[in-house]
mmCIF file of C-alpha atoms in Angstrom:
data_model
loop_
_atom_site.group_PDB
_atom_site.id
_atom_site.type_symbol
_atom_site.label_atom_id
_atom_site.label_comp_id
_atom_site.label_asym_id
_atom_site.label_seq_id
_atom_site.Cartn_x
_atom_site.Cartn_y
_atom_site.Cartn_z
ATOM 1 C CA MET X 13 3.916 24.688 6.129
ATOM 2 C CA ARG X 14 0.161 23.215 5.360
ATOM 3 C CA SER X 15 0.935 22.255 1.470
ATOM 4 C CA THR X 16 3.549 19.531 3.246
ATOM 5 C CA ARG X 17 0.747 17.929 5.911
ATOM 6 C CA ILE X 18 -1.710 17.974 3.175
ATOM 7 C CA THR X 19 0.807 16.418 0.928
ATOM 8 C CA ALA X 20 1.979 13.676 3.555
ATOM 9 C CA ALA X 21 -1.614 12.620 4.365
ATOM 10 C CA VAL X 22 -3.066 12.404 0.274
ATOM 11 C CA ALA X 23 0.446 10.329 0.037
ATOM 12 C CA GLY X 24 0.398 7.817 3.154
ATOM 13 C CA VAL X 25 -2.922 6.772 2.512
ATOM 14 C CA VAL X 26 -1.712 4.984 -1.020
ATOM 15 C CA ILE X 27 1.074 3.815 1.084
ATOM 16 C CA LEU X 28 -1.717 2.810 3.614
ATOM 17 C CA VAL X 29 -3.418 0.541 0.963
ATOM 18 C CA GLY X 30 -0.712 -0.657 -1.169
ATOM 19 C CA GLY X 31 1.781 -0.970 1.966
ATOM 20 C CA LEU X 32 4.752 0.670 2.896
ATOM 21 C CA SER X 33 6.632 -2.490 0.027
ATOM 22 C CA ALA X 34 4.793 -0.565 -2.629
ATOM 23 C CA CYS X 35 7.698 -0.038 -4.784
ATOM 24 C CA ASN X 36 7.880 -0.799 -8.295
ATOM 25 C CA GLY X 37 6.129 -3.118 -10.256
ATOM 26 C CA LYS X 38 3.140 -4.275 -13.149
ATOM 27 C CA SER X 39 -0.121 -6.366 -12.201
ATOM 28 C CA ASP X 40 0.040 -8.643 -15.094
ATOM 29 C CA ASP X 41 4.138 -9.945 -13.449
ATOM 30 C CA LYS X 42 4.270 -12.751 -12.003
ATOM 31 C CA ALA X 43 5.962 -13.205 -8.484
ATOM 32 C CA GLY X 44 8.225 -14.738 -7.424
ATOM 33 C CA GLY X 45 11.305 -13.715 -6.284
ATOM 34 C CA SER X 46 14.439 -15.677 -3.890
ATOM 35 C CA THR X 47 13.651 -17.638 -1.349
ATOM 36 C CA GLY X 48 16.780 -17.593 0.250
ATOM 37 C CA GLY X 49 16.461 -15.934 3.444
ATOM 38 C CA SER X 50 15.702 -18.236 6.541
ATOM 39 C CA SER X 51 12.085 -19.248 7.763
ATOM 40 C CA SER X 52 10.809 -19.496 11.147
ATOM 41 C CA SER X 53 7.920 -21.924 10.112
ATOM 42 C CA GLY X 54 9.447 -25.179 11.433
ATOM 43 C CA GLY X 55 10.609 -28.666 9.566
ATOM 44 C CA GLY X 56 8.593 -31.461 7.685
ATOM 45 C CA SER X 57 6.331 -31.281 4.979
ATOM 46 C CA ASP X 58 3.341 -31.262 3.428
ATOM 47 C CA SER X 59 1.858 -34.474 2.290
ATOM 48 C CA ALA X 60 2.437 -32.739 -1.535
ATOM 49 C CA GLY X 61 5.479 -33.108 -0.396
ATOM 50 C CA LYS X 62 7.050 -29.819 -0.171
ATOM 51 C CA SER X 63 7.711 -27.711 3.353
ATOM 52 C CA PRO X 64 6.071 -25.844 4.487
ATOM 53 C CA LEU X 65 8.130 -21.972 3.844
ATOM 54 C CA GLU X 66 7.581 -23.944 0.344
ATOM 55 C CA SER X 67 4.007 -23.603 0.688
ATOM 56 C CA ALA X 68 3.760 -20.093 2.114
ATOM 57 C CA LEU X 69 5.285 -19.417 -0.411
ATOM 58 C CA ALA X 70 3.650 -20.835 -4.154
ATOM 59 C CA SER X 71 -0.068 -19.882 -2.249
ATOM 60 C CA LEU X 72 1.192 -15.820 -2.132
ATOM 61 C CA LYS X 73 2.768 -16.329 -5.290
ATOM 62 C CA GLN X 74 -1.219 -17.088 -6.325
ATOM 63 C CA ALA X 75 -3.000 -14.987 -3.885
ATOM 64 C CA SER X 76 -0.439 -11.786 -6.255
ATOM 65 C CA GLU X 77 -1.185 -13.354 -9.347
ATOM 66 C CA GLN X 78 -4.882 -14.132 -8.519
ATOM 67 C CA THR X 79 -5.520 -10.287 -6.251
ATOM 68 C CA ASN X 80 -3.801 -8.147 -8.526
ATOM 69 C CA GLY X 81 -6.019 -10.036 -11.535
ATOM 70 C CA LYS X 82 -8.719 -8.574 -10.182
ATOM 71 C CA GLN X 83 -7.535 -4.889 -10.569
ATOM 72 C CA SER X 84 -9.894 -3.156 -8.255
ATOM 73 C CA ALA X 85 -11.528 -3.193 -5.032
ATOM 74 C CA GLN X 86 -13.056 -2.116 -2.453
ATOM 75 C CA VAL X 87 -11.117 -0.531 0.612
ATOM 76 C CA ASP X 88 -10.919 0.103 4.384
ATOM 77 C CA GLY X 89 -8.751 1.307 7.418
ATOM 78 C CA GLU X 90 -6.993 2.771 9.426
ATOM 79 C CA THR X 91 -2.985 3.567 10.246
ATOM 80 C CA LYS X 92 -1.346 4.349 13.394
ATOM 81 C CA THR X 93 1.494 7.032 13.394
ATOM 82 C CA GLY X 94 3.438 8.093 16.788
ATOM 83 C CA PRO X 95 -0.153 9.581 18.145
ATOM 84 C CA SER X 96 -2.217 10.645 15.308
ATOM 85 C CA THR X 97 -4.392 7.851 13.480
ATOM 86 C CA LYS X 98 -5.544 7.896 10.228
ATOM 87 C CA THR X 99 -8.714 6.164 8.451
ATOM 88 C CA MET X 100 -9.857 5.637 5.213
ATOM 89 C CA LYS X 101 -12.141 3.702 3.281
ATOM 90 C CA GLY X 102 -12.923 3.572 -1.052
ATOM 91 C CA ALA X 103 -12.608 2.547 -3.713
ATOM 92 C CA MET X 104 -9.666 1.998 -5.992
ATOM 93 C CA ASP X 105 -8.551 0.384 -9.521
ATOM 94 C CA TRP X 106 -5.007 -0.699 -10.306
ATOM 95 C CA SER X 107 -5.643 -1.951 -14.521
ATOM 96 C CA HIS X 108 -3.780 0.958 -15.659
ATOM 97 C CA GLY X 109 -2.160 2.995 -13.864
ATOM 98 C CA MET X 110 -3.530 3.657 -10.280
ATOM 99 C CA ASN X 111 -7.101 5.491 -9.733
ATOM 100 C CA MET X 112 -9.077 5.693 -6.372
ATOM 101 C CA SER X 113 -11.813 7.887 -4.941
ATOM 102 C CA VAL X 114 -11.540 7.556 -0.804
ATOM 103 C CA ASP X 115 -12.658 9.019 2.110
ATOM 104 C CA ILE X 116 -9.745 10.642 5.056
ATOM 105 C CA THR X 117 -10.001 11.845 8.376
ATOM 106 C CA SER X 118 -7.730 12.009 11.041
ATOM 107 C CA GLN X 119 -7.261 12.332 14.679
ATOM 108 C CA GLY X 120 -4.131 13.474 16.719
ATOM 109 C CA GLY X 121 -3.091 14.866 13.664
ATOM 110 C CA MET X 122 -3.646 17.839 10.929
ATOM 111 C CA GLY X 123 -7.690 17.579 10.149
ATOM 112 C CA GLY X 124 -10.157 17.607 13.072
ATOM 113 C CA GLY X 125 -11.553 14.511 12.755
ATOM 114 C CA LYS X 126 -12.845 15.504 9.697
ATOM 115 C CA PRO X 127 -13.331 13.796 6.585
ATOM 116 C CA MET X 128 -11.435 14.826 3.470
ATOM 117 C CA LYS X 129 -11.709 13.871 0.027
ATOM 118 C CA ALA X 130 -9.245 12.809 -2.086
ATOM 119 C CA LEU X 131 -9.149 11.824 -5.709
ATOM 120 C CA TYR X 132 -5.895 9.819 -7.233
ATOM 121 C CA THR X 133 -5.297 9.207 -10.861
ATOM 122 C CA PRO X 134 -2.346 8.640 -12.449
ATOM 123 C CA ASP X 135 -0.623 11.505 -12.652
ATOM 124 C CA SER X 136 -2.253 13.615 -9.922
ATOM 125 C CA MET X 137 -4.094 13.346 -6.953
ATOM 126 C CA TYR X 138 -6.694 15.745 -5.640
ATOM 127 C CA MET X 139 -7.794 16.788 -1.646
ATOM 128 C CA ASN X 140 -10.861 18.597 -0.751
ATOM 129 C CA MET X 141 -10.135 19.563 2.953
ATOM 130 C CA GLY X 142 -14.023 20.926 3.508
ATOM 131 C CA MET X 143 -12.618 24.610 3.188
ATOM 132 C CA PRO X 144 -11.046 26.963 0.305
ATOM 133 C CA MET X 145 -7.764 27.117 -0.788
ATOM 134 C CA GLN X 146 -7.690 30.958 -2.199
ATOM 135 C CA GLY X 147 -11.137 30.523 -3.193
ATOM 136 C CA LYS X 148 -11.236 26.668 -4.314
ATOM 137 C CA ASN X 149 -12.133 23.697 -2.646
ATOM 138 C CA TRP X 150 -10.130 21.206 -4.481
ATOM 139 C CA ILE X 151 -6.358 22.030 -3.889
ATOM 140 C CA LYS X 152 -4.598 19.272 -6.685
ATOM 141 C CA TYR X 153 -0.757 17.647 -6.982
ATOM 142 C CA ASP X 154 1.481 16.270 -9.430
ATOM 143 C CA TYR X 155 3.476 13.386 -8.766
ATOM 144 C CA ASP X 156 6.754 15.143 -10.918
ATOM 145 C CA VAL X 157 5.973 18.268 -9.661
ATOM 146 C CA MET X 158 6.149 16.007 -5.727
ATOM 147 C CA ALA X 159 9.301 14.259 -6.383
ATOM 148 C CA LYS X 160 11.130 17.097 -8.049
ATOM 149 C CA LYS X 161 10.530 18.960 -4.389
ATOM 150 C CA MET X 162 10.915 16.048 -2.457
ATOM 151 C CA GLY X 163 14.156 15.576 -3.473
ATOM 152 C CA PRO X 164 16.260 11.984 -3.462
ATOM 153 C CA ALA X 165 12.425 10.167 -1.519
ATOM 154 C CA GLY X 166 10.171 12.024 -4.446
ATOM 155 C CA ALA X 167 11.466 9.705 -7.246
ATOM 156 C CA LEU X 168 10.399 6.327 -4.693
ATOM 157 C CA LEU X 169 7.137 8.354 -3.523
ATOM 158 C CA LYS X 170 6.481 8.804 -7.450
ATOM 159 C CA ASP X 171 6.476 5.432 -8.586
ATOM 160 C CA GLN X 172 4.381 4.489 -5.478
ATOM 161 C CA MET X 173 1.710 6.817 -6.484
ATOM 162 C CA GLN X 174 1.296 5.473 -9.573
ATOM 163 C CA ASN X 175 2.464 1.370 -9.478
ATOM 164 C CA ASN X 176 0.135 0.872 -6.664
ATOM 165 C CA ASN X 177 -1.301 -2.517 -5.917
ATOM 166 C CA PRO X 178 -2.724 -4.652 -2.510
ATOM 167 C CA GLY X 179 -0.853 -7.080 -4.052
ATOM 168 C CA LYS X 180 2.852 -5.420 -3.333
ATOM 169 C CA SER X 181 3.138 -6.555 0.569
ATOM 170 C CA MET X 182 2.816 -10.292 -0.835
ATOM 171 C CA ASP X 183 5.633 -9.316 -3.523
ATOM 172 C CA LEU X 184 8.269 -8.417 -0.995
ATOM 173 C CA ILE X 185 7.361 -11.694 1.145
ATOM 174 C CA ILE X 186 7.380 -13.630 -1.551
ATOM 175 C CA ALA X 187 11.227 -12.265 -1.995
ATOM 176 C CA SER X 188 12.396 -11.888 1.500
ATOM 177 C CA GLY X 189 11.669 -16.269 1.354
ATOM 178 C CA LYS X 190 10.924 -15.379 5.185
ATOM 179 C CA VAL X 191 7.078 -16.247 5.324
ATOM 180 C CA LYS X 192 5.020 -18.739 7.312
ATOM 181 C CA GLU X 193 1.552 -20.007 7.979
ATOM 182 C CA ALA X 194 -0.552 -18.797 11.219
ATOM 183 C CA GLY X 195 -3.841 -20.829 10.777
ATOM 184 C CA LYS X 196 -7.109 -20.312 9.639
ATOM 185 C CA GLU X 197 -9.487 -16.997 11.245
ATOM 186 C CA ASP X 198 -12.968 -15.481 10.166
ATOM 187 C CA VAL X 199 -12.020 -11.949 8.775
ATOM 188 C CA ARG X 200 -15.319 -9.873 8.389
ATOM 189 C CA GLY X 201 -16.607 -13.842 7.328
ATOM 190 C CA VAL X 202 -14.562 -14.818 4.917
ATOM 191 C CA GLN X 203 -12.302 -17.840 6.651
ATOM 192 C CA ALA X 204 -9.341 -17.367 5.892
ATOM 193 C CA THR X 205 -5.447 -18.441 6.362
ATOM 194 C CA HIS X 206 -3.130 -15.558 7.725
ATOM 195 C CA TYR X 207 0.450 -15.307 6.683
ATOM 196 C CA THR X 208 3.186 -13.283 8.496
ATOM 197 C CA GLY X 209 7.177 -12.655 8.132
ATOM 198 C CA THR X 210 9.457 -10.080 9.109
ATOM 199 C CA VAL X 211 11.385 -8.116 6.924
ATOM 200 C CA SER X 212 14.947 -6.599 8.056
ATOM 201 C CA VAL X 213 15.015 -3.461 7.344
ATOM 202 C CA SER X 214 18.843 -4.318 6.326
ATOM 203 C CA GLU X 215 18.298 -7.016 4.563
ATOM 204 C CA LEU X 216 15.922 -5.552 1.960
ATOM 205 C CA THR X 217 19.009 -5.167 -1.038
ATOM 206 C CA ARG X 218 19.831 -8.156 -1.017
ATOM 207 C CA MET X 219 16.333 -10.087 -1.923
ATOM 208 C CA GLN X 220 15.965 -10.706 -6.002
ATOM 209 C CA SER X 221 12.237 -10.405 -7.394
ATOM 210 C CA LYS X 222 10.787 -9.815 -10.753
ATOM 211 C CA ASN X 223 8.474 -7.092 -8.949
ATOM 212 C CA ILE X 224 10.643 -5.350 -7.698
ATOM 213 C CA SER X 225 13.662 -3.711 -8.839
ATOM 214 C CA ALA X 226 16.858 -4.013 -7.135
ATOM 215 C CA ALA X 227 16.730 0.279 -7.296
ATOM 216 C CA ASP X 228 12.786 0.488 -5.801
ATOM 217 C CA LEU X 229 14.768 -2.290 -3.061
ATOM 218 C CA LYS X 230 17.349 0.361 -2.342
ATOM 219 C CA ALA X 231 15.017 3.179 -1.957
ATOM 220 C CA LEU X 232 12.999 1.652 0.018
ATOM 221 C CA GLU X 233 15.624 0.635 2.615
ATOM 222 C CA GLN X 234 17.561 3.672 2.441
ATOM 223 C CA GLN X 235 12.938 5.085 3.193
ATOM 224 C CA LEU X 236 12.694 2.693 5.992
ATOM 225 C CA LYS X 237 16.323 3.434 7.232
ATOM 226 C CA ALA X 238 15.520 7.217 7.841
ATOM 227 C CA SER X 239 12.604 7.283 9.763
ATOM 228 C CA GLY X 240 14.623 4.613 12.053
ATOM 229 C CA ALA X 241 12.714 1.286 11.593
ATOM 230 C CA THR X 242 14.765 -1.882 11.512
ATOM 231 C CA THR X 243 11.971 -4.200 10.413
ATOM 232 C CA GLU X 244 9.135 -4.507 9.081
ATOM 233 C CA THR X 245 6.535 -7.430 10.417
ATOM 234 C CA ILE X 246 3.553 -8.098 7.715
ATOM 235 C CA ASP X 247 0.336 -9.869 8.556
ATOM 236 C CA LEU X 248 -1.905 -11.872 5.179
ATOM 237 C CA TRP X 249 -4.914 -12.899 5.302
ATOM 238 C CA VAL X 250 -6.019 -14.427 1.702
ATOM 239 C CA SER X 251 -9.320 -16.230 1.062
ATOM 240 C CA SER X 252 -9.867 -20.087 0.153
ATOM 241 C CA ASP X 253 -10.450 -18.527 -3.616
ATOM 242 C CA HIS X 254 -6.488 -16.552 -3.512
ATOM 243 C CA LEU X 255 -7.577 -12.838 -3.148
ATOM 244 C CA LEU X 256 -6.034 -10.842 -0.028
ATOM 245 C CA VAL X 257 -8.482 -9.457 2.827
ATOM 246 C CA LYS X 258 -6.949 -7.693 4.887
ATOM 247 C CA LYS X 259 -3.184 -7.238 5.073
ATOM 248 C CA ARG X 260 -1.391 -5.473 8.552
ATOM 249 C CA GLU X 261 1.853 -4.011 8.096
ATOM 250 C CA GLN X 262 4.415 -2.854 11.932
ATOM 251 C CA LEU X 263 7.675 -0.959 11.860
ATOM 252 C CA GLN X 264 9.558 -1.461 14.873
ATOM 253 C CA GLY X 265 12.478 0.649 15.933
ATOM 254 C CA LYS X 266 12.322 4.412 16.651
ATOM 255 C CA THR X 267 8.853 5.323 14.396
ATOM 256 C CA ALA X 268 5.647 3.311 15.345
ATOM 257 C CA TYR X 269 3.774 2.051 12.229
ATOM 258 C CA ASP X 270 0.331 -0.187 12.360
ATOM 259 C CA SER X 271 -1.455 -0.259 9.786
ATOM 260 C CA THR X 272 -4.538 -2.347 8.740
ATOM 261 C CA VAL X 273 -6.356 -2.396 5.847
ATOM 262 C CA TYR X 274 -8.978 -5.169 4.792
ATOM 263 C CA TYR X 275 -9.758 -5.025 0.929
ATOM 264 C CA SER X 276 -13.459 -6.324 -1.019
ATOM 265 C CA HIS X 277 -15.945 -6.734 -4.066
ATOM 266 C CA TYR X 278 -12.974 -7.263 -6.161
ATOM 267 C CA GLY X 279 -13.627 -5.775 -9.422
ATOM 268 C CA THR X 280 -16.229 -3.507 -8.383
ATOM 269 C CA LYS X 281 -15.715 -0.055 -10.940
ATOM 270 C CA VAL X 282 -14.461 2.802 -10.127
ATOM 271 C CA ASN X 283 -14.963 6.366 -11.418
ATOM 272 C CA VAL X 284 -12.514 8.624 -10.089
ATOM 273 C CA THR X 285 -14.003 12.368 -12.425
ATOM 274 C CA PRO X 286 -10.639 14.659 -11.708
ATOM 275 C CA PRO X 287 -12.589 17.910 -10.082
ATOM 276 C CA ALA X 288 -12.990 21.026 -12.234
ATOM 277 C CA ALA X 289 -10.334 23.311 -12.785
ATOM 278 C CA SER X 290 -12.148 26.167 -12.211
ATOM 279 C CA ASP X 291 -12.518 24.966 -8.793
ATOM 280 C CA THR X 292 -8.789 24.001 -7.901
ATOM 281 C CA TYR X 293 -4.928 25.307 -6.970
ATOM 282 C CA VAL X 294 -2.992 23.751 -7.718
ATOM 283 C CA ALA X 295 0.316 23.546 -5.813
ATOM 284 C CA LYS X 296 4.068 23.992 -6.710
#
């Protein structure tokens, strides 16, 4: 149904920004977790006496705290799922729940290449597809209604919609303990350190994290397994002032999924004003 496709589109952008790992956790929590997983970062230690794994984890914990502490940023990115490609550009604020305003363009699927406007508040999301529905330009999706309609996966999606920020992917890698530094790179004119790690879907429920609950890890594992995914590779680029500037997530398995997001202008002011009720169709 058209309503279902629209729901998937607007929800997918939230996952793109925060990551497939956008599970429960507040932005002011300190990043932490188990480092019990193995790492391909090799042996040896740096000048401070830390192993490469310990140094990478320490750097990402600092980056998670610094990034989430900024509370807002401009975002733009692209996600490819099978033959469909979706791009988005806008800004988000995660200081009190999630508020975000983005333009979404889809190719190879719903949308026909025409930009669509989407607004996200802590309770609901709104989509303007450029074509009226029952005489109204905006469609409203309440997160509680979505959660009930989607069954077991609905609770996790609701949490993703309400508790999202750029640090979520860092939190998952920290919890896995599987990460290594992959060198220095230029990201749109910013010198950044590249970190990479691969997480096995079957290992998610064995992780421990202050920022990701056991229930959410289990729900994420079930969600990814249902999609046919076996592993998730996360690449992160962190600037010298400890801010996330680029993230790439890829799923390996039956489902082809590849997303890249850029973050900039941290601390930007984000204004999200819901459309007038008289011009809004409420999805049920």
